[in-house]
Short mmCIF file of C-alpha atoms in Angstrom, two decimals:
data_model
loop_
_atom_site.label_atom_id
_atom_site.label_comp_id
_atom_site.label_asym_id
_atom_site.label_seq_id
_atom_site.Cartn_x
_atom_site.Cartn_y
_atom_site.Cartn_z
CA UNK A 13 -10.92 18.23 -32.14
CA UNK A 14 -8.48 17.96 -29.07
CA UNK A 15 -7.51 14.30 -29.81
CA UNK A 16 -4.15 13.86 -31.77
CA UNK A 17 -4.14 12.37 -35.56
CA UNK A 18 -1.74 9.50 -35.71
CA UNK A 19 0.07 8.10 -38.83
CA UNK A 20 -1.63 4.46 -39.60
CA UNK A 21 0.08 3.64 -42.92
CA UNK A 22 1.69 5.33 -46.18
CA UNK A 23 2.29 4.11 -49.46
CA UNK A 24 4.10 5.95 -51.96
CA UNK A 25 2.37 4.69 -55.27
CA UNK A 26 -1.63 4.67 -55.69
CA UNK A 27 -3.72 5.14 -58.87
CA UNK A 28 -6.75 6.53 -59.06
CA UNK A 29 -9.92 5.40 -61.27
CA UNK A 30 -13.26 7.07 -62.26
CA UNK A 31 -16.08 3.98 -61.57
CA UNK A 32 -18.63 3.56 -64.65
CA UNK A 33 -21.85 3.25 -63.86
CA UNK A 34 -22.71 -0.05 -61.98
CA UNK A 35 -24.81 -1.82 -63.84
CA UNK A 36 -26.71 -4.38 -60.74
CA UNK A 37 -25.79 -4.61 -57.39
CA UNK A 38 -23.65 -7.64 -57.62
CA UNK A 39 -20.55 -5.62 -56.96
CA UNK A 40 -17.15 -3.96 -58.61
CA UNK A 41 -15.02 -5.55 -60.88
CA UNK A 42 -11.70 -3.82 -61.46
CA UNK A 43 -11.43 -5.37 -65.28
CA UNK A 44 -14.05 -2.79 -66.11
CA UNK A 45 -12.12 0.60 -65.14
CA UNK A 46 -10.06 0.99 -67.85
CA UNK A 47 -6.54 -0.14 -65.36
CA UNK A 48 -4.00 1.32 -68.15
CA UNK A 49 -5.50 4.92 -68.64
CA UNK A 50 -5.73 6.07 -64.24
CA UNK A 51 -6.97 9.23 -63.72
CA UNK A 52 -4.42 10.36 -60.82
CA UNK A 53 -1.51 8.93 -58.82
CA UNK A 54 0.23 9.65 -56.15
CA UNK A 55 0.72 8.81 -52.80
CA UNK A 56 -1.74 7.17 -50.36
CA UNK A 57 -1.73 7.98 -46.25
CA UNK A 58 -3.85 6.28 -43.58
CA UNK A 59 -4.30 8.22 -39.99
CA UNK A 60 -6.10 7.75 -37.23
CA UNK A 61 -8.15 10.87 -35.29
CA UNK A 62 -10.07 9.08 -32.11
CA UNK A 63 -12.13 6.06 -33.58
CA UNK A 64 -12.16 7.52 -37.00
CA UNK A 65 -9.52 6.60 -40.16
CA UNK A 66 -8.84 8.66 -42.79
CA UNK A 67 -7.75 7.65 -46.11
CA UNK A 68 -5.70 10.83 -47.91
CA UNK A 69 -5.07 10.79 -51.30
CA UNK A 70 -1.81 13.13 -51.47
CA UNK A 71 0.59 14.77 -53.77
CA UNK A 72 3.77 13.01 -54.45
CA UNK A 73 6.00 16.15 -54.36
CA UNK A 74 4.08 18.68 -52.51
CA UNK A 75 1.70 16.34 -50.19
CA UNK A 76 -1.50 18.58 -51.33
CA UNK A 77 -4.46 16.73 -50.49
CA UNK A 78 -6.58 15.28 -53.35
CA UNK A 79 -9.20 13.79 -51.34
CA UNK A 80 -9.79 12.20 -48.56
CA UNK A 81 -12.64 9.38 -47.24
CA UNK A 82 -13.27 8.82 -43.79
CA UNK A 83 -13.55 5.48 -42.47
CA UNK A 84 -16.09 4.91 -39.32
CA UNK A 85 -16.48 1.37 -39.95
CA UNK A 86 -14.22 -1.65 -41.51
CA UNK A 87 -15.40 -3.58 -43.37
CA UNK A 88 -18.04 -0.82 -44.23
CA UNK A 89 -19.61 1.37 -46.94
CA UNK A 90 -16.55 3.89 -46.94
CA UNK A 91 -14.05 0.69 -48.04
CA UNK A 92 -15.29 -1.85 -50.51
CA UNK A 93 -13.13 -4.92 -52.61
CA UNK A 94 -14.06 -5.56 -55.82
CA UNK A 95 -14.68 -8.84 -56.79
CA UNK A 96 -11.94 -9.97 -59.42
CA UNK A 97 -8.79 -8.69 -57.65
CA UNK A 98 -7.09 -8.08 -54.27
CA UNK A 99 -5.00 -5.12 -55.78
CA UNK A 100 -8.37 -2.87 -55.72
CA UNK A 101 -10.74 -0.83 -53.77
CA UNK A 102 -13.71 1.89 -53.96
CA UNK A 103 -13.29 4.26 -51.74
CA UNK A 104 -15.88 7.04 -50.75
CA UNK A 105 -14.60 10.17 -50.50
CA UNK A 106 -15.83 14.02 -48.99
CA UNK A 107 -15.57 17.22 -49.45
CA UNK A 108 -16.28 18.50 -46.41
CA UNK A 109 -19.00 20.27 -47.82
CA UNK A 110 -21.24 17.15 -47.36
CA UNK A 111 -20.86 16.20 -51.09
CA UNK A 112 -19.62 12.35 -51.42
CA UNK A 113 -18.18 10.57 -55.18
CA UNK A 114 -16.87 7.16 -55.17
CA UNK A 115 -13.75 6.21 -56.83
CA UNK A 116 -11.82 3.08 -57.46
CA UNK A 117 -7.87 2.90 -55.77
CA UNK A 118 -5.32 0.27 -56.90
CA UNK A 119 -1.71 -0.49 -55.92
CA UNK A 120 1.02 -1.55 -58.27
CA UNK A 121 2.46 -4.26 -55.57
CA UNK A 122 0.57 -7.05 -54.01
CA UNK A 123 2.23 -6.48 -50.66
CA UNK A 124 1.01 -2.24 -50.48
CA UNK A 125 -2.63 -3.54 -50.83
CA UNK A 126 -2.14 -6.07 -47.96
CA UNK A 127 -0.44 -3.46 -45.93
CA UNK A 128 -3.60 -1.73 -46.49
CA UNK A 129 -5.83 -3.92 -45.32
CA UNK A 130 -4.04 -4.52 -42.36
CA UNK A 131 -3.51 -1.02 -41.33
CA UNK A 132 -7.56 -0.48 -40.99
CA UNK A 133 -7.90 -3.71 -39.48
CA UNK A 134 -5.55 -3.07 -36.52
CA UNK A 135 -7.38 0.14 -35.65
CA UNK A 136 -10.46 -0.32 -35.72
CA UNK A 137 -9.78 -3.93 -33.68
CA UNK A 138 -8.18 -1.54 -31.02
CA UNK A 139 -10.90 0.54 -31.27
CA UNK A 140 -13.62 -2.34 -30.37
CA UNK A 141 -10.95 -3.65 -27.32
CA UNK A 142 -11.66 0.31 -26.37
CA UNK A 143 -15.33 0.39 -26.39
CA UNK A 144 -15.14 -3.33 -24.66
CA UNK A 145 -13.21 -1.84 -22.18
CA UNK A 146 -14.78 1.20 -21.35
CA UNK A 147 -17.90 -0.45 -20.56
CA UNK A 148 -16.62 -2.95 -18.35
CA UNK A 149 -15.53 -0.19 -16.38
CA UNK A 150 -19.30 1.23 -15.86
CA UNK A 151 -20.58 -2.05 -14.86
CA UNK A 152 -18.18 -4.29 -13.12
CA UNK A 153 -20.34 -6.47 -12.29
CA UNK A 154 -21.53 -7.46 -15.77
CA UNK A 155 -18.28 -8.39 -17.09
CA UNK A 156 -17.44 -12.44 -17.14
CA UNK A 157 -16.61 -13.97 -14.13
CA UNK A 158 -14.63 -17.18 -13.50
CA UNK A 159 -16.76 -20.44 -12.43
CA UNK A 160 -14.48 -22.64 -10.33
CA UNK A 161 -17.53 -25.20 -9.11
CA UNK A 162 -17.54 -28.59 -10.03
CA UNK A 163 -19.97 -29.59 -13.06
CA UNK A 164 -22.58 -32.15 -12.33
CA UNK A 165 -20.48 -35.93 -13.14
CA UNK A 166 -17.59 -34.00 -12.63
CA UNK A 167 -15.07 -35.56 -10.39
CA UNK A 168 -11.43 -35.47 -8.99
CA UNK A 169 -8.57 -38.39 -8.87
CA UNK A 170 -5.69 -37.93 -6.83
CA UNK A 171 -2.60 -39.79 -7.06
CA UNK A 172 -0.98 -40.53 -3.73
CA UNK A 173 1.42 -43.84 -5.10
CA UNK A 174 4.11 -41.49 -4.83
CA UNK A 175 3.55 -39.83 -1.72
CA UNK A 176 6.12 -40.45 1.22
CA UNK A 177 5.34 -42.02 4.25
CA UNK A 178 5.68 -40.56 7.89
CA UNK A 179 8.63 -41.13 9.64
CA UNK A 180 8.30 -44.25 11.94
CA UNK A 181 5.41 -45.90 10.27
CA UNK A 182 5.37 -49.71 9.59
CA UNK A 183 8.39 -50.41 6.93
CA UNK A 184 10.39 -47.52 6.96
CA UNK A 185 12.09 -47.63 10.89
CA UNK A 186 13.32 -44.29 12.32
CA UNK A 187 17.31 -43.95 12.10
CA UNK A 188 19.21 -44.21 14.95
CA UNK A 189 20.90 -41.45 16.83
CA UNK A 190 24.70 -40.78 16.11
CA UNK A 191 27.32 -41.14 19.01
CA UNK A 192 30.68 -39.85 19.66
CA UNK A 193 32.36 -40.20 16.29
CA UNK A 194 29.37 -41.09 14.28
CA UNK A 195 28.94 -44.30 15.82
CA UNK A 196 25.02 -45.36 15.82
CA UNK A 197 23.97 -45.95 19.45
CA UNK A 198 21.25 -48.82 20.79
CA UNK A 199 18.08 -47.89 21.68
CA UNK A 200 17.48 -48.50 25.52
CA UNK A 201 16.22 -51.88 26.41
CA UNK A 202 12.07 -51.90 26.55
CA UNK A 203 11.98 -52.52 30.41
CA UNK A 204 13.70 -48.70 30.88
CA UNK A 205 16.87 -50.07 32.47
CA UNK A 206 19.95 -49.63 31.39
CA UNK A 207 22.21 -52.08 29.58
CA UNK A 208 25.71 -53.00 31.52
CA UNK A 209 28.41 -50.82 30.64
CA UNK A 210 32.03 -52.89 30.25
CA UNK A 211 35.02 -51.01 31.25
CA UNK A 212 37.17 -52.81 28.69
CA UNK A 213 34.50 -51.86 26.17
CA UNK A 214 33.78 -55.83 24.77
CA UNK A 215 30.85 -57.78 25.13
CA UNK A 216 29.60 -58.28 29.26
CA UNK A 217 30.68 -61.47 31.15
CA UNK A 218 28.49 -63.58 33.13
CA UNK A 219 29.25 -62.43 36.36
CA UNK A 220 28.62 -58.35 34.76
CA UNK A 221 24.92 -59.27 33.90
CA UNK A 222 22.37 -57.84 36.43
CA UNK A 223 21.35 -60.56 38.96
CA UNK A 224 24.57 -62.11 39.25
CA UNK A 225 26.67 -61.61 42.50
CA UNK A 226 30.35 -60.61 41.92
CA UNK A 227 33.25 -61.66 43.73
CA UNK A 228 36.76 -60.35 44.00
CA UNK A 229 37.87 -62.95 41.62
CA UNK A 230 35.28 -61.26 38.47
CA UNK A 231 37.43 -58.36 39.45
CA UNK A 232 40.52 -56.87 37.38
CA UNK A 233 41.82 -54.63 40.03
CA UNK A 234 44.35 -52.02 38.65
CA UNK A 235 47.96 -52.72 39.92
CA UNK A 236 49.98 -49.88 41.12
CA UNK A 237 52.63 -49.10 38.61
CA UNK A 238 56.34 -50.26 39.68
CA UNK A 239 58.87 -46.67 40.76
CA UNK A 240 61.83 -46.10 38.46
CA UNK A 241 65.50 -46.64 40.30
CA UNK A 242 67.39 -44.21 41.39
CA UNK A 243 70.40 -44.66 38.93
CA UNK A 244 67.16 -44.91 36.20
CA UNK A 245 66.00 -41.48 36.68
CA UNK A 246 68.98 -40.01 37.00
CA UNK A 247 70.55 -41.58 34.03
CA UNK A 248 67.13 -40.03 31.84
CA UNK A 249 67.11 -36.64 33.43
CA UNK A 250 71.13 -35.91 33.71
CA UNK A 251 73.27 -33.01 34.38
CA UNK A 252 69.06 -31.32 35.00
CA UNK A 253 68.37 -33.08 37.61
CA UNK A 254 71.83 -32.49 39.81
CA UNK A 255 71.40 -28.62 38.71
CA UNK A 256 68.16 -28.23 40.04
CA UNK A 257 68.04 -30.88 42.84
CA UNK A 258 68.25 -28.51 45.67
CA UNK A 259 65.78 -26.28 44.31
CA UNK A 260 63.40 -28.81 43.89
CA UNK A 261 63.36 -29.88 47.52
CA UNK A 262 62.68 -26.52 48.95
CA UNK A 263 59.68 -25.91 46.40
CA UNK A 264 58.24 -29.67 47.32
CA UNK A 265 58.31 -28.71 51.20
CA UNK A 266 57.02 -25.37 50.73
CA UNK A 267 54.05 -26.73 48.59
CA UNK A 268 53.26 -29.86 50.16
CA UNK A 269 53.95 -31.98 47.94
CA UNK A 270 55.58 -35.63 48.70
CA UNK A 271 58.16 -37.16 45.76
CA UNK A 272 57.62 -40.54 45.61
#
């Protein structure tokens, strides 16, 4: 009584039939009701109260209820089709009094009776995913579990064509390290000593190899550089070097230094 009713479906135009009596069990057929003389119309409103539907049968202008049929189940007893078209139902309705009549329900559009069927479809699938659900949660350890182990035949294939190789294996050399100015250096000769450096930076001469004895004529010994004149300097320096002549004599004996 707590739970709130919620509004499933409505549909504005429904007519209403009284059944004749059923003559065998082999179901309704709408062709026998009699489809131009209905014995009500109105409006038609599915909700939803917990787990149970209700189909009201309502007044256009004042929404009076006409009757009403409970739905518990779907397909079930309280919802029937008949056999000969999809525009038509029997429907049980109550009282609330425990009295029960059935009655036969049609829609004037195709689409309304879809609708229809849809509308007590969708709850009562919610309603199973509820009950599903609720007993999972008592026993957790009944529910499905996931079976990663490998079937009996079963096997794996890996493809390693395209995997890369380690760094220095056979094929694929390791890059040499980057000098000064991105140059790439040699790697140091296999005995562990060190290759002759040249000062001039060219290839070694026979006399720089190791084992060979050098004499002073292998030798480029640097030459001193030749001393600008007198009347040189002066002419490149000027009227600056008269101006401060005398003043740079007393600051080279007071420092110690000796002009060449």
């Amino acid at each position: 009584e707590d739970q709130a009713e919620s509004v499933l479906c409505v549909k504005p135009a429904v007519l209403v039939y009284r059944l004749p009596p059923r003559a065998s069990s082999r179901g309704y057929r709408a062709a026998e009701w009699q489809l131009d003389q209905p014995a009500w119309s109105g409006r038609m409103r599915i909700t939803a109260k917990g787990k149970i539907a209700f189909i009201k049968l309502e007044d256009k202008s004042s929404g009076e209820l006409f009757a009403q049929a409970p739905v518990e189940q779907f397909p079930g007893i309280a919802v029937e089709s008949v056999t000969d078209s999809s525009r038509y139902f029997v429907i049980r309705i109550e009282d609330g009094n425990g009295r029960r009549a059935f009655i036969g329900v049609g829609f004037v559009d195709r689409g309304d009776a879809f609708d229809f069927n849809v509308a007590l479809q969708d709850h009562f699938k919610w309603v199973k995913q509820q009950s599903e659900l609720a007993k999972q949660a008592e026993n957790p350890e009944q529910g499905p579990k996931l079976d990663l182990r490998f079937k009996e035949g079963e096997t794996i294939k890996l493809n390693i064509a395209n995997m890369k190789k380690k760094e220095g294996a056979a094929g694929n050399p390791r890059p040499r390290p980057a000098g000064p100015g991105g140059l790439s250096l040699l790697p140091p000769p296999p005995s562990g000593k060190s290759a002759p450096v040249c000062p001039s930076g060219g290839w070694p001469t026979p006399a720089q190899l190791p084992g060979t004895p050098i004499t002073d004529s292998d030798l480029s010994w640097p030459q001193p550089a030749a001393a600008p004149s007198t009347a040189a300097a002066a002419d490149a320096w000027g009227d600056f070097a008269k101006a401060s002549g005398s003043s740079s004599s007393q600051a080279q004996a007071n420092t110690g230094w000796v002009q060449f």
